[in-house]
Short mmCIF file of C-alpha atoms in Angstrom, two decimals:
data_model
loop_
_atom_site.label_atom_id
_atom_site.label_comp_id
_atom_site.label_asym_id
_atom_site.label_seq_id
_atom_site.Cartn_x
_atom_site.Cartn_y
_atom_site.Cartn_z
CA UNK A 730 20.57 37.28 -30.87
CA UNK A 731 18.91 40.01 -28.81
CA UNK A 732 16.48 40.11 -25.88
CA UNK A 733 13.35 40.91 -27.91
CA UNK A 734 13.82 37.63 -29.80
CA UNK A 735 13.83 35.62 -26.56
CA UNK A 736 10.68 36.95 -24.86
CA UNK A 737 8.24 34.43 -23.42
CA UNK A 738 4.65 35.49 -22.76
CA UNK A 739 3.69 32.40 -20.77
CA UNK A 740 4.40 33.94 -17.35
CA UNK A 741 2.15 36.94 -16.66
CA UNK A 742 3.24 39.88 -14.48
CA UNK A 743 1.65 40.75 -11.17
CA UNK A 744 -0.04 44.04 -10.33
CA UNK A 745 0.63 45.99 -7.14
CA UNK A 746 -2.97 45.36 -6.12
CA UNK A 747 -2.63 41.56 -6.32
CA UNK A 748 -2.40 39.54 -3.12
CA UNK A 749 0.78 37.84 -1.96
CA UNK A 750 -0.82 34.40 -1.91
CA UNK A 751 -1.72 34.84 -5.57
CA UNK A 752 1.97 35.44 -6.29
CA UNK A 753 2.93 32.26 -4.44
CA UNK A 754 0.32 30.27 -6.39
CA UNK A 755 1.69 31.60 -9.68
CA UNK A 756 5.26 30.86 -8.64
CA UNK A 757 4.30 27.27 -7.98
CA UNK A 758 2.35 27.03 -11.23
CA UNK A 759 5.11 28.48 -13.41
CA UNK A 760 8.00 26.88 -11.49
CA UNK A 761 9.82 30.14 -10.75
CA UNK A 762 11.06 31.82 -7.58
CA UNK A 763 10.42 35.38 -8.79
CA UNK A 764 7.71 37.24 -10.69
CA UNK A 765 7.58 40.60 -12.44
CA UNK A 766 5.42 43.40 -11.06
CA UNK A 767 4.00 46.15 -13.27
CA UNK A 768 2.01 49.33 -12.77
CA UNK A 769 0.12 50.82 -15.72
CA UNK A 770 2.37 48.89 -18.07
CA UNK A 771 5.59 50.14 -16.44
CA UNK A 772 8.05 47.66 -14.97
CA UNK A 773 8.24 48.10 -11.18
CA UNK A 774 10.49 45.23 -10.09
CA UNK A 775 10.73 41.58 -9.15
CA UNK A 776 9.14 40.06 -6.08
CA UNK A 777 10.71 36.87 -4.78
CA UNK A 778 9.30 33.83 -3.05
CA UNK A 779 11.53 34.54 -0.03
CA UNK A 780 10.07 38.07 0.26
CA UNK A 781 6.62 36.56 0.60
CA UNK A 782 7.45 33.62 2.85
CA UNK A 783 9.37 35.84 5.27
CA UNK A 784 6.34 38.09 5.69
CA UNK A 785 3.85 37.87 8.52
CA UNK A 786 1.05 38.90 6.15
CA UNK A 787 1.37 36.86 2.99
CA UNK A 788 -2.21 37.75 2.10
CA UNK A 789 -1.30 41.44 1.90
CA UNK A 790 -1.14 43.33 -1.37
CA UNK A 791 1.99 43.12 -3.47
CA UNK A 792 2.58 46.86 -3.04
CA UNK A 793 3.25 46.27 0.68
CA UNK A 794 6.35 44.28 -0.32
CA UNK A 795 7.68 46.95 -2.68
CA UNK A 796 10.55 47.99 -0.41
CA UNK A 797 12.04 44.52 -0.95
CA UNK A 798 11.69 44.42 -4.72
CA UNK A 799 14.82 43.96 -6.79
CA UNK A 800 14.94 45.54 -10.25
CA UNK A 801 17.04 43.57 -12.70
CA UNK A 802 15.95 43.95 -16.31
CA UNK A 803 17.27 43.96 -19.84
CA UNK A 804 16.46 46.31 -22.70
CA UNK A 805 14.84 44.77 -25.74
CA UNK A 806 17.90 45.25 -27.97
CA UNK A 807 20.56 43.92 -25.58
CA UNK A 808 22.56 40.85 -26.57
CA UNK A 809 22.06 37.29 -25.37
CA UNK A 810 25.41 37.47 -23.55
CA UNK A 811 24.17 40.40 -21.47
CA UNK A 812 20.96 38.50 -20.66
CA UNK A 813 23.01 35.59 -19.30
CA UNK A 814 25.27 37.87 -17.26
CA UNK A 815 22.34 39.66 -15.59
CA UNK A 816 20.51 36.41 -14.80
CA UNK A 817 23.60 34.81 -13.29
CA UNK A 818 24.62 37.93 -11.31
CA UNK A 819 21.12 38.26 -9.83
CA UNK A 820 20.52 34.52 -9.35
CA UNK A 821 17.12 34.62 -11.08
CA UNK A 822 15.40 32.23 -13.46
CA UNK A 823 13.35 34.85 -15.32
CA UNK A 824 14.46 38.29 -16.54
CA UNK A 825 12.05 41.13 -17.43
CA UNK A 826 12.46 42.89 -20.77
CA UNK A 827 11.59 46.57 -21.17
CA UNK A 828 11.63 49.09 -24.00
CA UNK A 829 13.32 52.50 -23.97
CA UNK A 830 10.33 53.99 -22.10
CA UNK A 831 10.53 51.33 -19.34
CA UNK A 832 7.36 49.66 -20.62
CA UNK A 833 7.21 46.00 -19.70
CA UNK A 834 7.37 43.67 -22.72
CA UNK A 835 7.61 40.22 -21.13
CA UNK A 836 10.22 37.96 -19.58
CA UNK A 837 13.08 35.78 -20.72
CA UNK A 838 13.13 32.39 -19.01
CA UNK A 839 16.15 30.20 -18.38
CA UNK A 840 14.55 27.64 -20.70
CA UNK A 841 14.56 30.17 -23.55
CA UNK A 842 18.19 31.06 -22.85
CA UNK A 843 19.33 27.44 -22.81
CA UNK A 844 17.46 26.70 -26.03
CA UNK A 845 18.87 29.74 -27.79
CA UNK A 846 22.40 29.09 -26.60
CA UNK A 847 22.19 25.49 -27.74
CA UNK A 848 21.29 26.65 -31.24
CA UNK A 849 23.91 29.37 -31.38
CA UNK A 850 26.74 27.20 -30.05
CA UNK A 851 26.08 24.57 -32.70
CA UNK A 852 25.96 27.03 -35.63
CA UNK A 853 28.52 26.16 -38.32
CA UNK A 854 29.97 28.42 -40.97
CA UNK A 855 33.25 30.17 -41.53
CA UNK A 856 33.43 33.75 -40.42
CA UNK A 857 34.33 36.26 -37.75
CA UNK A 858 32.66 38.59 -35.28
CA UNK A 859 33.53 42.28 -34.89
CA UNK A 860 32.02 44.61 -32.30
CA UNK A 861 32.35 48.35 -32.91
CA UNK A 862 31.54 51.38 -30.77
CA UNK A 863 30.08 54.33 -32.69
CA UNK A 864 28.38 57.60 -31.85
CA UNK A 865 24.63 57.40 -32.31
CA UNK A 866 24.65 60.38 -34.68
CA UNK A 867 27.40 58.81 -36.81
CA UNK A 868 25.92 55.34 -37.16
CA UNK A 869 25.46 54.15 -40.75
CA UNK A 870 25.20 50.44 -41.49
CA UNK A 871 25.63 51.07 -45.20
CA UNK A 872 28.93 52.85 -44.56
CA UNK A 873 30.11 50.03 -42.29
CA UNK A 874 29.11 47.45 -44.88
CA UNK A 875 31.07 49.31 -47.58
CA UNK A 876 34.21 49.17 -45.43
CA UNK A 877 33.78 45.42 -44.95
CA UNK A 878 33.14 44.89 -48.67
CA UNK A 879 36.27 46.87 -49.56
CA UNK A 880 38.20 43.85 -48.24
CA UNK A 881 36.19 41.36 -50.36
CA UNK A 882 34.00 40.33 -47.41
CA UNK A 883 30.28 40.51 -46.62
CA UNK A 884 28.24 41.36 -43.54
CA UNK A 885 26.12 38.26 -42.89
CA UNK A 886 24.31 39.65 -39.85
CA UNK A 887 24.37 42.65 -37.54
CA UNK A 888 22.73 43.83 -34.35
CA UNK A 889 22.87 46.98 -32.25
CA UNK A 890 23.13 47.36 -28.48
CA UNK A 891 22.34 50.73 -26.91
CA UNK A 892 22.58 51.78 -23.28
CA UNK A 893 20.49 54.28 -21.32
CA UNK A 894 21.93 57.78 -21.03
CA UNK A 895 24.66 57.00 -23.54
CA UNK A 896 25.46 58.58 -26.89
CA UNK A 897 27.24 55.42 -28.01
CA UNK A 898 26.06 52.28 -29.81
CA UNK A 899 27.68 48.87 -29.93
CA UNK A 900 27.42 47.37 -33.40
CA UNK A 901 28.17 43.65 -33.68
CA UNK A 902 28.85 42.22 -37.14
CA UNK A 903 29.09 38.65 -38.41
CA UNK A 904 31.57 38.64 -41.31
CA UNK A 905 31.97 35.81 -43.83
CA UNK A 906 35.77 35.88 -43.58
CA UNK A 907 38.16 34.50 -40.98
CA UNK A 908 41.12 36.75 -41.85
CA UNK A 909 39.90 40.20 -40.83
CA UNK A 910 43.09 42.13 -40.06
CA UNK A 911 42.54 44.30 -43.15
CA UNK A 912 38.96 45.06 -42.13
CA UNK A 913 40.06 45.99 -38.61
CA UNK A 914 42.71 48.32 -40.01
CA UNK A 915 40.10 49.97 -42.22
CA UNK A 916 37.79 50.59 -39.26
CA UNK A 917 40.65 52.03 -37.22
CA UNK A 918 41.72 54.24 -40.12
CA UNK A 919 38.24 55.77 -40.18
CA UNK A 920 38.28 56.26 -36.37
CA UNK A 921 35.89 53.45 -35.46
CA UNK A 922 36.52 51.97 -32.02
CA UNK A 923 36.88 48.18 -32.26
CA UNK A 924 35.70 46.78 -28.91
CA UNK A 925 36.23 43.12 -29.78
CA UNK A 926 36.91 40.77 -32.63
CA UNK A 927 36.85 36.98 -32.89
CA UNK A 928 37.50 34.52 -35.63
CA UNK A 929 35.14 31.58 -35.97
CA UNK A 930 36.85 29.27 -33.48
CA UNK A 931 37.33 32.02 -30.87
CA UNK A 932 33.71 33.13 -31.16
CA UNK A 933 32.34 29.61 -30.84
CA UNK A 934 34.60 29.01 -27.85
CA UNK A 935 33.26 32.19 -26.25
CA UNK A 936 29.71 31.00 -26.88
CA UNK A 937 30.55 27.59 -25.44
CA UNK A 938 32.06 29.20 -22.34
CA UNK A 939 28.91 31.30 -21.82
CA UNK A 940 26.75 28.22 -22.31
CA UNK A 941 28.79 26.21 -19.80
CA UNK A 942 28.65 29.10 -17.32
CA UNK A 943 24.87 29.33 -17.59
CA UNK A 944 24.43 25.57 -17.23
CA UNK A 945 26.53 25.61 -14.06
CA UNK A 946 24.31 28.41 -12.75
CA UNK A 947 21.17 26.36 -13.46
CA UNK A 948 22.61 23.31 -11.71
CA UNK A 949 23.56 25.11 -8.49
#
């Protein structure tokens, strides 16, 4: 599950020309302590309730608070796990999503994360997870699928995570087989870097741990 699938459009972004008291009104309305700020469709940063309340001129324009903006965000194709990590590390209840050109797409709310994690943690079905690192120019899902199928297995799902200024991709595969040692050996034989692999029980435990971590964050 990736960030673009979790976007909520219920909480609008602020503009630099908006007034601080408007931001406070929206924070109260949407039950959040931060709001996104955009300029001409570009993501500028997050303004927090504490930034505004600590100011002597809360009626001033949002741009006057820009020095205090924080700038956590997630790219549209990053994984749910990365979303959780960024939200917890920055102690925020909404996380802006941007595309490769830094254009603002919307936000992910803690409600969306909890709902998605609840669904993922409860998913049943035998299988395993493999995460590979490949060069962008060498990426071929059909080639990867053929390697999996050579061991009498199938790719049930896949998603790609890319990072800015990197020539590498992370490719995560859901395989319909719990014994994957042969598949891992095949990938290594063809010089694929295996970043991680989990069988069904390990993967679900990892999901459960992430879910528990996020719930503890929400309850603090």
